[in-house]
Backbone as ProteinMPNN parsed JSONL, in Angstrom:
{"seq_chain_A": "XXXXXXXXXXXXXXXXXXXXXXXXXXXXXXXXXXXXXXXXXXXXXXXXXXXXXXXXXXXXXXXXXXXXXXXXXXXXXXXXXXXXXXXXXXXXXXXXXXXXXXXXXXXXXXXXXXXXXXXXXXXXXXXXXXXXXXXXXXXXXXXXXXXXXXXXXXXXXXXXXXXXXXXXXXXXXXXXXXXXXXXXXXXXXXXXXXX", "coords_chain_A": {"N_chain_A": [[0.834, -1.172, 0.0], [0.468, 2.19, -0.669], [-0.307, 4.503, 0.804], [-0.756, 4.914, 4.265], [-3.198, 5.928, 4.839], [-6.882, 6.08, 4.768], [-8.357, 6.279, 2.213], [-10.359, 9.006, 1.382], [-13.96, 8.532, -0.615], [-15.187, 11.208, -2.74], [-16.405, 11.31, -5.234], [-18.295, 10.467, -7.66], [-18.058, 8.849, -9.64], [-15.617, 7.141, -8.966], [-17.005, 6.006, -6.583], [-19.002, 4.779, -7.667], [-17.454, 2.584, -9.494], [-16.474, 1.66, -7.134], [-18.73, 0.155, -6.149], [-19.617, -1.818, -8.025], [-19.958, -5.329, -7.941], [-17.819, -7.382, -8.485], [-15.654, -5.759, -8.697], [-15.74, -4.689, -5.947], [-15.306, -7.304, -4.972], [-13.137, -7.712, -5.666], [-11.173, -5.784, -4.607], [-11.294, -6.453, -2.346], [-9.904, -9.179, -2.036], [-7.622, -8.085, -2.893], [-6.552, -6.524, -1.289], [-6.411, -7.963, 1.031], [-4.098, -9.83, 0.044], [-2.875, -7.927, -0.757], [-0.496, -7.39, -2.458], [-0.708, -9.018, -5.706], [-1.222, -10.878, -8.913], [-3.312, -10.184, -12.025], [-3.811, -12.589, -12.891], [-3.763, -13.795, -10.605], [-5.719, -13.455, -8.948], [-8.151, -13.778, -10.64], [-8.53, -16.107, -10.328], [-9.191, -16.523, -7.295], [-11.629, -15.212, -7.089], [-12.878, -16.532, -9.456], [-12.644, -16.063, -12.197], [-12.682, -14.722, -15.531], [-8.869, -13.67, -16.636], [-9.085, -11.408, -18.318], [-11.438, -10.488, -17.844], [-10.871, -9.712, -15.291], [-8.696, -7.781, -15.118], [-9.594, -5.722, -16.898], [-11.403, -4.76, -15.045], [-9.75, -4.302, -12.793], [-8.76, -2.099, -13.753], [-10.442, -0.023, -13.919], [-10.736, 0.256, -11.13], [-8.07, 1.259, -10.646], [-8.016, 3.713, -12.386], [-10.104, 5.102, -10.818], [-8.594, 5.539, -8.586], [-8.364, 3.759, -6.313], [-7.222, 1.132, -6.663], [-3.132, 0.762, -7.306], [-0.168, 0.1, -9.674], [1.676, -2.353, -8.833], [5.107, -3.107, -7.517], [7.033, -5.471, -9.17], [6.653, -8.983, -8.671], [7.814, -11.125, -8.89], [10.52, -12.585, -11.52], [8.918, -12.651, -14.114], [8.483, -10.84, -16.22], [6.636, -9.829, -18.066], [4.197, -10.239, -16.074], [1.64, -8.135, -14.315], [1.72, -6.385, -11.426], [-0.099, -5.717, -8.904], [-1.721, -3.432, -6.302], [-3.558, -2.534, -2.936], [-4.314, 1.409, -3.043], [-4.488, 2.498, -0.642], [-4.916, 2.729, 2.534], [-7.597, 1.697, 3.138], [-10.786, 2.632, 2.718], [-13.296, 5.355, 2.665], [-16.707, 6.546, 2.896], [-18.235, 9.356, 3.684], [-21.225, 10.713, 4.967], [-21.387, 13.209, 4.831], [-20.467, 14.09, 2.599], [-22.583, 13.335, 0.956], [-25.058, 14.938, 0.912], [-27.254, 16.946, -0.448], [-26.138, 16.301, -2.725], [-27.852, 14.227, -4.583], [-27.724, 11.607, -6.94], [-24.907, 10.98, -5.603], [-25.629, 10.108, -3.25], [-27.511, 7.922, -4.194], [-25.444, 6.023, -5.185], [-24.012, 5.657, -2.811], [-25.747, 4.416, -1.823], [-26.238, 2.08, -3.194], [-23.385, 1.034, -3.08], [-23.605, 0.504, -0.667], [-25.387, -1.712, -0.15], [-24.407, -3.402, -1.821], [-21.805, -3.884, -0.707], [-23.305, -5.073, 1.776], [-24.344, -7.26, 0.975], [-22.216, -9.325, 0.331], [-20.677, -9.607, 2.819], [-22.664, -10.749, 4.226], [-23.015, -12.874, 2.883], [-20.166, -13.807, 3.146], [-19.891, -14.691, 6.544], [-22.301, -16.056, 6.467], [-20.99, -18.408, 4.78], [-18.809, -18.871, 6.357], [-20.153, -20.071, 8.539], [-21.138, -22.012, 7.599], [-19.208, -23.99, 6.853], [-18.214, -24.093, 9.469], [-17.589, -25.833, 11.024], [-14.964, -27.164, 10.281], [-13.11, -25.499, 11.097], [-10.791, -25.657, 13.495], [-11.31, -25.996, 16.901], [-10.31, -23.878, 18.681], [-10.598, -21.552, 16.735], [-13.022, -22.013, 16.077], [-14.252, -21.164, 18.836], [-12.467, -18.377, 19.212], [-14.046, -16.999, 17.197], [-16.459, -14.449, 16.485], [-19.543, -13.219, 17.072], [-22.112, -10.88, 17.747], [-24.371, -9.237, 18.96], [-25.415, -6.031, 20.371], [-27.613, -3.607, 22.069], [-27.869, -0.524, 22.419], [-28.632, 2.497, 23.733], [-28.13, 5.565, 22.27], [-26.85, 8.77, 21.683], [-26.6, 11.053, 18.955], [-23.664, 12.017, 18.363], [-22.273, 10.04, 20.422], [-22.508, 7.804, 19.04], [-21.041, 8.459, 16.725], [-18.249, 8.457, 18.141], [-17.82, 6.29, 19.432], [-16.868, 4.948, 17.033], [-15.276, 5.816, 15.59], [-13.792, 5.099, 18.08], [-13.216, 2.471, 17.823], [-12.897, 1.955, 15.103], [-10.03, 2.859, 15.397], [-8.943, 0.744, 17.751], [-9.347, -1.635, 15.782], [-7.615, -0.977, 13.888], [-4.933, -0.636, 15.11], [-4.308, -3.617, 16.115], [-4.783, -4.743, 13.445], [-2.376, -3.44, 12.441], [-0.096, -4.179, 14.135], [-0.394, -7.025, 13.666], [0.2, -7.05, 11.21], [3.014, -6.033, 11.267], [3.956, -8.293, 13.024], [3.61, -10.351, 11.074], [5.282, -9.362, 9.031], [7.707, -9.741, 10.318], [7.73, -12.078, 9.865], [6.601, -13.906, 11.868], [4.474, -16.12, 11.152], [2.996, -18.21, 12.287], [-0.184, -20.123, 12.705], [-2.027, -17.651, 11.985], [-4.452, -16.632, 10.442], [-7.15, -14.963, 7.881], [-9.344, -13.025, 9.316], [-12.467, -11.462, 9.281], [-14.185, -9.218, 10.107], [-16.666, -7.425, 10.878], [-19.046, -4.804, 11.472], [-21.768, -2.561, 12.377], [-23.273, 0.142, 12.929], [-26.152, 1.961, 13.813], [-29.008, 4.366, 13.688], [-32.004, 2.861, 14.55], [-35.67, 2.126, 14.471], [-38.058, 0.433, 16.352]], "CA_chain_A": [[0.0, 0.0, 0.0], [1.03, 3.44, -1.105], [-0.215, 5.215, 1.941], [-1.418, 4.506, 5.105], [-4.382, 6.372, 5.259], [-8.077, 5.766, 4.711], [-8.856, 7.191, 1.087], [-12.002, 9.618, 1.51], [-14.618, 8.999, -1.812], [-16.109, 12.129, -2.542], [-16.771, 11.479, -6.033], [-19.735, 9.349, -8.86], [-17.17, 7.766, -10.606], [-15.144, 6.757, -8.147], [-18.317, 5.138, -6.192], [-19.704, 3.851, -9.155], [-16.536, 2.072, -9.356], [-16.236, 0.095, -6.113], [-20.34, -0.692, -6.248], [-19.253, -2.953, -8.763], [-19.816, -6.227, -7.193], [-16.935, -7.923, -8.855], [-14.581, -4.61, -7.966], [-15.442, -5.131, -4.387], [-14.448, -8.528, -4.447], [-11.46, -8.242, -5.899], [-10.528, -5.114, -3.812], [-10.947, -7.182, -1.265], [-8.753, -10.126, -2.47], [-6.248, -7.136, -3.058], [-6.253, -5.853, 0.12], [-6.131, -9.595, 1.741], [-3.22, -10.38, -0.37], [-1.873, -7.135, -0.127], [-0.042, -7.318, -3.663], [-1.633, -9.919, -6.547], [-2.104, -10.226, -10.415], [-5.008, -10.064, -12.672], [-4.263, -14.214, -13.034], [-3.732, -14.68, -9.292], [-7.064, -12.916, -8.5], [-8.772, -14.475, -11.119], [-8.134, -17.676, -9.729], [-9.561, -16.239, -6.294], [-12.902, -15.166, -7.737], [-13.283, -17.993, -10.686], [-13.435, -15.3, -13.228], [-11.186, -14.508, -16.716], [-8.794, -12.843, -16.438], [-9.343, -10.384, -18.656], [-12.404, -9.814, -17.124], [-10.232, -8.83, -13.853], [-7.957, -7.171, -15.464], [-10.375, -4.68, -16.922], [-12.137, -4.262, -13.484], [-8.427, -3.631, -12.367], [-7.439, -1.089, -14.427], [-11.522, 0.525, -13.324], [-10.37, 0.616, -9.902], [-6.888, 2.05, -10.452], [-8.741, 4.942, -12.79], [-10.784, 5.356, -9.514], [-7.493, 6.184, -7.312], [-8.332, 2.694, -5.066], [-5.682, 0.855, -6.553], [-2.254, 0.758, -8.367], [0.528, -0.889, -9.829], [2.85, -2.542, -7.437], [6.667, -3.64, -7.235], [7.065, -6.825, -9.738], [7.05, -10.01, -7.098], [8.932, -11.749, -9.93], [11.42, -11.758, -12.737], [8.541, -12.669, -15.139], [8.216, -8.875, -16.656], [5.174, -9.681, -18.432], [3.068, -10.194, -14.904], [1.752, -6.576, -13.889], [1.166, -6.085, -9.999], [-1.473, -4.202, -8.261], [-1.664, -3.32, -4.919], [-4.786, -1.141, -3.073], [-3.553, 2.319, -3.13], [-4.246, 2.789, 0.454], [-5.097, 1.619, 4.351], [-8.926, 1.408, 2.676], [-11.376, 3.888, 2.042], [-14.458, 5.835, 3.664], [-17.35, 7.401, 2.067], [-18.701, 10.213, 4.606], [-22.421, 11.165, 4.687], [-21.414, 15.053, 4.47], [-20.522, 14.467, 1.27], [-23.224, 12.941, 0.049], [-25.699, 15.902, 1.11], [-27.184, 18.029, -2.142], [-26.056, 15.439, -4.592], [-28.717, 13.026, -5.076], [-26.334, 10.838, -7.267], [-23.374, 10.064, -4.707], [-26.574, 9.298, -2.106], [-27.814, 6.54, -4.685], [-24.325, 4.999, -5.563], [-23.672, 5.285, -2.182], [-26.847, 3.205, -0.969], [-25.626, 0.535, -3.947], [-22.642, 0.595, -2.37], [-23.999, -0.175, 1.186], [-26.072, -2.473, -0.581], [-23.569, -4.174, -2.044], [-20.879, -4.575, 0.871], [-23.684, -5.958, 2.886], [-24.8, -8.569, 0.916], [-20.987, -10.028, 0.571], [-20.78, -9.52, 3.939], [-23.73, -11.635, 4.513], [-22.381, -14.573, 2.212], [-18.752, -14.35, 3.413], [-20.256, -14.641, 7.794], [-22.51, -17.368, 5.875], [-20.243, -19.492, 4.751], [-18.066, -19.251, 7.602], [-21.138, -21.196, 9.621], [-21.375, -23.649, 6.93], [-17.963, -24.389, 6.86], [-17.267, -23.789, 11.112], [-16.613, -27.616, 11.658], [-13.966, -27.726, 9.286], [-11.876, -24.878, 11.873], [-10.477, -25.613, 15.133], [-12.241, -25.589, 17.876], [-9.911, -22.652, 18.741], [-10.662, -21.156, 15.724], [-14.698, -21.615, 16.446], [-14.016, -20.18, 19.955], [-12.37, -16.853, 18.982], [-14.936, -16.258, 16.638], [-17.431, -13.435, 17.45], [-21.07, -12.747, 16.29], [-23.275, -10.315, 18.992], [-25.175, -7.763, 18.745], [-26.039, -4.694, 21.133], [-28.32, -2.568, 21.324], [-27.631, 0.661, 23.118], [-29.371, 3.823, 23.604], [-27.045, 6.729, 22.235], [-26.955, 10.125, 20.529], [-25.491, 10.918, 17.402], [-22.308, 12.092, 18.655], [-21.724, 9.08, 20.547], [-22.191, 7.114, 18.195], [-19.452, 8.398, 15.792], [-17.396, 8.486, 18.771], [-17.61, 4.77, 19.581], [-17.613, 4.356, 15.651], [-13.979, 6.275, 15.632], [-12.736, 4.364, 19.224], [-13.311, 0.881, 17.776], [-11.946, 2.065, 13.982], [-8.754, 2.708, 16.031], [-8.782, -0.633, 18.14], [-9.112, -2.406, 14.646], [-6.407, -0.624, 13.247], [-4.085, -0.981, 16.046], [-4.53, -5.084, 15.833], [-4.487, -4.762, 11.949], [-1.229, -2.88, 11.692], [0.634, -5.001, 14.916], [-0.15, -8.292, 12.741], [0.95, -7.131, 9.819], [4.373, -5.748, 11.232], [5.091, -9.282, 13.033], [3.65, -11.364, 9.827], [6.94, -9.33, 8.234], [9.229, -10.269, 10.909], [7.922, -13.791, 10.052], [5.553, -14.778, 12.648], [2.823, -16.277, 10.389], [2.324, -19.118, 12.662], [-1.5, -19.732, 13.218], [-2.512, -16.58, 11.393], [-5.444, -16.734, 9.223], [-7.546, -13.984, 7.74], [-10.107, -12.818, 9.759], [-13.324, -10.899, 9.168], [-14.662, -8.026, 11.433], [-17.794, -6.637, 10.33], [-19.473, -4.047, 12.496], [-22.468, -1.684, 12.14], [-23.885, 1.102, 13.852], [-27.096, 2.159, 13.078], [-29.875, 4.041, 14.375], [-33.205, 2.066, 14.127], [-37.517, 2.452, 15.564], [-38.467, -0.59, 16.881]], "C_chain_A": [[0.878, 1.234, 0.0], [0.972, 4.176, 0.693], [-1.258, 4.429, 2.838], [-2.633, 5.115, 5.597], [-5.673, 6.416, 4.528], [-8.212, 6.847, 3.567], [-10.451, 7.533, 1.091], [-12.706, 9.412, -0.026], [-15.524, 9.574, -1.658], [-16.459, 12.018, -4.255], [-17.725, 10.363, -6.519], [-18.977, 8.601, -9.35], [-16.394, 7.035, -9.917], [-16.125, 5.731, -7.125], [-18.836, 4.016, -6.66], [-18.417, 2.561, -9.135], [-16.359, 1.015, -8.142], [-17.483, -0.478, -5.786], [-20.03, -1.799, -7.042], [-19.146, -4.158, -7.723], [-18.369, -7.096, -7.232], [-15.182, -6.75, -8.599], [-14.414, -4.756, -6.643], [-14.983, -5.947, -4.243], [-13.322, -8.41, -4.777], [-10.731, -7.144, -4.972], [-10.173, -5.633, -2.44], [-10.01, -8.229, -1.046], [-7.659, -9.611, -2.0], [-5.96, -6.872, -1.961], [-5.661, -7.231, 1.334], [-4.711, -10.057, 1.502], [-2.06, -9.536, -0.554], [-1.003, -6.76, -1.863], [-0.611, -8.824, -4.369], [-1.54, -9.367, -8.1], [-2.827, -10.343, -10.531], [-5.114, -11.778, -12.325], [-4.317, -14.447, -11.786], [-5.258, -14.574, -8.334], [-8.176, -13.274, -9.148], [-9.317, -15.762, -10.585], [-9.259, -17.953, -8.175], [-10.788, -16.03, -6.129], [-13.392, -16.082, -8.699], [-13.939, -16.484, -11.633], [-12.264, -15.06, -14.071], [-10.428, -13.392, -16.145], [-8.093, -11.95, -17.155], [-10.502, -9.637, -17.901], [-11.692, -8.939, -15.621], [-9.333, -8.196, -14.463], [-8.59, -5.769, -15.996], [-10.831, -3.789, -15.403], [-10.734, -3.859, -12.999], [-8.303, -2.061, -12.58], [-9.226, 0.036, -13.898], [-11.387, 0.865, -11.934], [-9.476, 1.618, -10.017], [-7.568, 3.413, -11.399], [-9.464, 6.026, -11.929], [-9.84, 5.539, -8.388], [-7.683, 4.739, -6.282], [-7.388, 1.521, -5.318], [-4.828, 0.835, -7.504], [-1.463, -0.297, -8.682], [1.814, -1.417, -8.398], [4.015, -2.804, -7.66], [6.565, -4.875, -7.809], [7.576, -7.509, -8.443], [7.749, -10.833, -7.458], [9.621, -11.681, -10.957], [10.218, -12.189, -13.803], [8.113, -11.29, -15.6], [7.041, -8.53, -17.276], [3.901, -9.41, -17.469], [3.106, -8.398, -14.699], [0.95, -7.255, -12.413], [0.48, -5.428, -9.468], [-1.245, -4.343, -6.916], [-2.517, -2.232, -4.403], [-3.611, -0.076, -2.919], [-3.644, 3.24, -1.281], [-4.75, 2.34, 1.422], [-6.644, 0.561, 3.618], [-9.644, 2.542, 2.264], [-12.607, 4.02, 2.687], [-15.072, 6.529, 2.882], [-18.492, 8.668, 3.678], [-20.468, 10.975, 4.426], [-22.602, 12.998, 4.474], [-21.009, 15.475, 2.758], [-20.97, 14.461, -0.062], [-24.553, 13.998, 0.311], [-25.669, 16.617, -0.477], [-26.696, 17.174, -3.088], [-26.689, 14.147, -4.373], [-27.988, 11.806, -5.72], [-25.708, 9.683, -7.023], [-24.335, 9.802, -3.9], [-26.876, 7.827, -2.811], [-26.888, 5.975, -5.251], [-23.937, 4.945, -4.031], [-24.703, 4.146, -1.25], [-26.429, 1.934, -1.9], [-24.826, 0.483, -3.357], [-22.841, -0.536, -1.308], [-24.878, -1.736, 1.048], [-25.356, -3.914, -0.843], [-22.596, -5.238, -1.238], [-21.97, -5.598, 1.698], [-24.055, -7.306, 2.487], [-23.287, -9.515, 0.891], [-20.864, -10.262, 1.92], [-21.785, -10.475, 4.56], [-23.017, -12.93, 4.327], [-21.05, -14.943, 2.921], [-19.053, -14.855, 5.741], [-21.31, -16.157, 7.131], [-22.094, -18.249, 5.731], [-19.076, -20.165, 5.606], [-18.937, -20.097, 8.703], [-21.455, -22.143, 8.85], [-20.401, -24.051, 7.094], [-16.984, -24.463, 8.751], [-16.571, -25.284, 11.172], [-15.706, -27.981, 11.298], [-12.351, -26.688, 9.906], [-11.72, -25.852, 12.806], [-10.995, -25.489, 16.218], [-11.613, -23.893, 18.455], [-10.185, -21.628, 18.141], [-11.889, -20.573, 15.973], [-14.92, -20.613, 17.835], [-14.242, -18.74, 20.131], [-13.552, -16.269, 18.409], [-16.017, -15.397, 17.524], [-18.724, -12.938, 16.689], [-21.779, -12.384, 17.469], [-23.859, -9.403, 18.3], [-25.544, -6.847, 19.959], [-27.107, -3.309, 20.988], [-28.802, -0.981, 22.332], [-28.498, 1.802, 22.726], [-28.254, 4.88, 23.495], [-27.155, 8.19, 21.715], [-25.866, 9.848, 19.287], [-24.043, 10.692, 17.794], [-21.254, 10.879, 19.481], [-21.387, 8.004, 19.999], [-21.097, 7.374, 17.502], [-18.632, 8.267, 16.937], [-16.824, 7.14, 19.113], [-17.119, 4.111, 17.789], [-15.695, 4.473, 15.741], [-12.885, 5.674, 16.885], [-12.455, 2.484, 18.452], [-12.709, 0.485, 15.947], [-10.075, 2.502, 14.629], [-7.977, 1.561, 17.086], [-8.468, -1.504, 17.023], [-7.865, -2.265, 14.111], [-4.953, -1.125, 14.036], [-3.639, -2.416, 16.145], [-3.897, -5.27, 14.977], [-2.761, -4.457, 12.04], [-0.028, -3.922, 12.757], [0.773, -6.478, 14.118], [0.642, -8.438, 11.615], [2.541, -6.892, 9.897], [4.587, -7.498, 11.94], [4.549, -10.564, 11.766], [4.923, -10.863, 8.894], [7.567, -9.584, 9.009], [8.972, -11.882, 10.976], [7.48, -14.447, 11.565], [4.103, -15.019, 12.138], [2.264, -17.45, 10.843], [0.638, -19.12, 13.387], [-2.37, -18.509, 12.788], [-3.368, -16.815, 10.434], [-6.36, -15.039, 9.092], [-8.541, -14.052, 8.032], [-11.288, -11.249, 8.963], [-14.001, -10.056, 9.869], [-15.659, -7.244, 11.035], [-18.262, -5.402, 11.495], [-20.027, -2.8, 12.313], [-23.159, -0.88, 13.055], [-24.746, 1.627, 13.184], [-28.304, 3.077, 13.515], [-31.297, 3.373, 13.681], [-34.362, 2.875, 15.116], [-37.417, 1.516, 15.473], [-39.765, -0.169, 16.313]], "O_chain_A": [[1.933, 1.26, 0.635], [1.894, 4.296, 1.5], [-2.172, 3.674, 2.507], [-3.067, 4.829, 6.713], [-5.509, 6.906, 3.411], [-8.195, 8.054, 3.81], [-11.418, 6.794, 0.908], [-12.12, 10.09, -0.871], [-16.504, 9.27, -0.978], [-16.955, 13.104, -4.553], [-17.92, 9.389, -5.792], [-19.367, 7.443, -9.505], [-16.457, 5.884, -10.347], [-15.738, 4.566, -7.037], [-19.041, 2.858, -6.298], [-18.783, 1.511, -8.605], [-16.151, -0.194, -8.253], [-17.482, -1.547, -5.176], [-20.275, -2.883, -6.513], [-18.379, -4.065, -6.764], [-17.837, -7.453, -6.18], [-14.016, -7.092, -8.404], [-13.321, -4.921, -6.102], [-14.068, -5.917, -3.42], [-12.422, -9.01, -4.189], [-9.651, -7.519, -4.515], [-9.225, -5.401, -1.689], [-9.339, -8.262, -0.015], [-6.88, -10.073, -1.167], [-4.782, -7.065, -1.661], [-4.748, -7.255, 2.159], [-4.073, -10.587, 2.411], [-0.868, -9.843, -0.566], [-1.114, -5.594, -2.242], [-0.929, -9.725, -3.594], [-1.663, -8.221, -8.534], [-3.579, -10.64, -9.602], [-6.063, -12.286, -11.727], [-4.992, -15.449, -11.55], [-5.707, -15.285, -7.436], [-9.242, -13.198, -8.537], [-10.471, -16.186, -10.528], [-9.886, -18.978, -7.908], [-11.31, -16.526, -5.13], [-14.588, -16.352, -8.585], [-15.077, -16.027, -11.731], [-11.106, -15.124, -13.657], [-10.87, -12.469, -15.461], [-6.924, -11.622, -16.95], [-10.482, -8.484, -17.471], [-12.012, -7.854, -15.135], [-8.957, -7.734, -13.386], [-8.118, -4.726, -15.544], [-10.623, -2.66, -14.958], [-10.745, -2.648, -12.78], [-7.903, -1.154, -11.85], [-8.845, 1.1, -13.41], [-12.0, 1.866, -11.563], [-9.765, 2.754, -9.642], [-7.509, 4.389, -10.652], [-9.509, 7.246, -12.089], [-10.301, 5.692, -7.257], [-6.92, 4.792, -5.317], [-6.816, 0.962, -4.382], [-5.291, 0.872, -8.644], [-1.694, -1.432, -8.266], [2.441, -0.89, -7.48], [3.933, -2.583, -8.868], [5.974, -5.666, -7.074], [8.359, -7.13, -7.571], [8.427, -11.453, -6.638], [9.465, -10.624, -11.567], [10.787, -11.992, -14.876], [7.148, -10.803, -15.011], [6.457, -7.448, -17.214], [2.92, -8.718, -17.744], [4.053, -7.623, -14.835], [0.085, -8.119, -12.278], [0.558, -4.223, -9.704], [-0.628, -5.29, -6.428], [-2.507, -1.142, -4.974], [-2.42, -0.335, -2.744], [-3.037, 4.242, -0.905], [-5.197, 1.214, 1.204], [-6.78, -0.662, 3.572], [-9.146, 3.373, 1.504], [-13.098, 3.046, 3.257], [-14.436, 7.215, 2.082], [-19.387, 8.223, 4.397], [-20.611, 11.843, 3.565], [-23.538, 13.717, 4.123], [-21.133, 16.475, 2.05], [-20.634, 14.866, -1.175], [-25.375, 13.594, -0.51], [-24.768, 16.796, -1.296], [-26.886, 17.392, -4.285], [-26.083, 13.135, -4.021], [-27.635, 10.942, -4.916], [-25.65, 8.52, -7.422], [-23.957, 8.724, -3.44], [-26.603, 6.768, -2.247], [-27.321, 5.171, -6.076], [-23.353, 3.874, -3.867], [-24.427, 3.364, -0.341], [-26.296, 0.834, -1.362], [-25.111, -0.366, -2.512], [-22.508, -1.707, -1.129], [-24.965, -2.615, 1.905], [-25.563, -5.031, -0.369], [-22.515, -6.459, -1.107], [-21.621, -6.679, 2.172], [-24.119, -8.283, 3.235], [-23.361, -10.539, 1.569], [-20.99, -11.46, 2.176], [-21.42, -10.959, 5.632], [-22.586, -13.749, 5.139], [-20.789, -16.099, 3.253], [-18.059, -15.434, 6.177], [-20.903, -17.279, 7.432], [-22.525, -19.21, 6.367], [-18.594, -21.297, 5.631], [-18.387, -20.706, 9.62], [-22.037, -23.135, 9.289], [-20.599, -24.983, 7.874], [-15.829, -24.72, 9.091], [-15.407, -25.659, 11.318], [-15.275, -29.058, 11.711], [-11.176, -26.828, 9.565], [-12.478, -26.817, 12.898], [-11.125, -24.285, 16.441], [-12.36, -22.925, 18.597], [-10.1, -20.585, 18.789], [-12.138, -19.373, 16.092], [-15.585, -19.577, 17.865], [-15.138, -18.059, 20.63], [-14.086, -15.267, 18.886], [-16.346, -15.523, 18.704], [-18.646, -12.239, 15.678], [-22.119, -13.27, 18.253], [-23.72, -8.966, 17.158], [-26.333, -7.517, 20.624], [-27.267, -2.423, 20.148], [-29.908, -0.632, 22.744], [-28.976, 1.993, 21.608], [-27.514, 5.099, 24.454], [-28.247, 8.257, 21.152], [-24.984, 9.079, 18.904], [-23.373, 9.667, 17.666], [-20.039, 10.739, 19.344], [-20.39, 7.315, 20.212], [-20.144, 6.6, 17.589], [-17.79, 7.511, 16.452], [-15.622, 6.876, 19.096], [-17.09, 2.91, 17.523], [-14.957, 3.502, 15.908], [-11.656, 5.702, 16.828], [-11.593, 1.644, 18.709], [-12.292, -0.594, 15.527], [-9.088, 2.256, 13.937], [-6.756, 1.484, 17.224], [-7.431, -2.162, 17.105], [-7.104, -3.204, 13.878], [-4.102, -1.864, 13.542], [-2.418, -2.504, 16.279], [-2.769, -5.758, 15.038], [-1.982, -5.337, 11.672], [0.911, -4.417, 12.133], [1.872, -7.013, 13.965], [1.376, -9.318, 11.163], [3.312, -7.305, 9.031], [5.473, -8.099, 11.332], [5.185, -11.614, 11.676], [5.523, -11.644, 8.155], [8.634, -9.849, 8.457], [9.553, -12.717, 11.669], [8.062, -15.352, 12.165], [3.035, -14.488, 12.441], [1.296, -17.938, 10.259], [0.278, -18.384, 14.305], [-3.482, -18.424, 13.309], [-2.878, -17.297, 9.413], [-6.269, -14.153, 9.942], [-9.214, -14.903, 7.45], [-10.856, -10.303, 8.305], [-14.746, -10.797, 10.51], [-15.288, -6.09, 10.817], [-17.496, -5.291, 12.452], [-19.269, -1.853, 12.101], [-23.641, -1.436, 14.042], [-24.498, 1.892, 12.008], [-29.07, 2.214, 13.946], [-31.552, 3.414, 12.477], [-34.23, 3.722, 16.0], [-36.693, 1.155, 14.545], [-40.77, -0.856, 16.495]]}, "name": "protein", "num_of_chains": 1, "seq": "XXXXXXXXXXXXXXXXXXXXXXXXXXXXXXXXXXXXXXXXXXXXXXXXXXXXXXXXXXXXXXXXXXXXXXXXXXXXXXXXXXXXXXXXXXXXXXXXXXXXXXXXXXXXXXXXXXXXXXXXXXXXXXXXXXXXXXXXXXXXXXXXXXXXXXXXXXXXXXXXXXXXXXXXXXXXXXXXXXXXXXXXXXXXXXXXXXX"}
């Protein structure tokens, strides 16, 4: 990753762009794998890859990701890598443009149903972890009485817990402690609702 910080989308095209169901997934791949080609991501999704390779080069047009550092001497492979920590779409900036509100509800739309399938298939597939494995895992829910402001506040304490985790793993998976490490999933919504 280029930089370490959370790329804000304030633009339609850019939006439009990671709604793509097949963009999300692979951004996600990307981000999982950290650097990847079109064929290795192909492979990851079961899709051509030309077809990912297009959707590639639709992302990187969209600033979410670029080329990366060849991982081998074959010179033909091209590398991608996201172009930063991740990315945030902010509800202030979807105010007055009708638009970025309805690419950003596909969006939301989008993420959640993956999100669904990928917490899905992790309960079809539990018996096939560790009991350790099944253990750690975590699925609750709460349901607190808050104001706005607390809410982002808890929203912003628990995006800095994540991070903190995130970035400690990743520095000792480079000093080569990848024992027991698998890639985990962390969903987590705040919402208000009426009963």
């Amino acid at each position: 990753m280029t930089s370490s910080e959370t790329r804000r989308i304030t633009d339609l095209g850019t939006l439009k762009a990671i709604s793509h169901p097949l963009r999300m997934r692979l951004y996600r791949a990307l981000f999982v794998a950290r650097t990847a080609t079109a064929s290795q991501l192909a492979e990851q999704v079961d899709e051509a890859v030309s077809l990912v390779s297009y959707h590639l080069r639709k992302l990187a047009a969209g600033g979410l990701v670029e080329e990366a550092e060849p991982q081998s001497a074959d010179g033909r492979e091209r590398w991608w890598q996201p172009s930063s920590y991740g990315f945030s779409i902010h509800e202030e900036d979807l105010k007055d443009a009708p638009e970025l509100a309805a690419a950003s509800a596909a969006f939301g739309r989008t993420v959640t149903e993956q999100r669904a399938a990928l917490h899905a298939r992790f309960l079809d597939e539990r018996l096939t972890w560790s009991e350790e494995w099944r253990s750690a895992s975590i699925s609750s829910e709460w349901l607190p009485r808050l104001t706005a402001g607390e809410l982002a506040a808890l929203g912003r304490e628990l995006e800095a817990v994540i991070r903190k985790y995130d970035e400690a793993a990743r520095a000792a998976e480079a000093a080569g402690d990848t024992e027991g490490r698998e890639n985990v999933a962390l969903h987590v919504h705040g919402f208000p609702y009426r009963p």
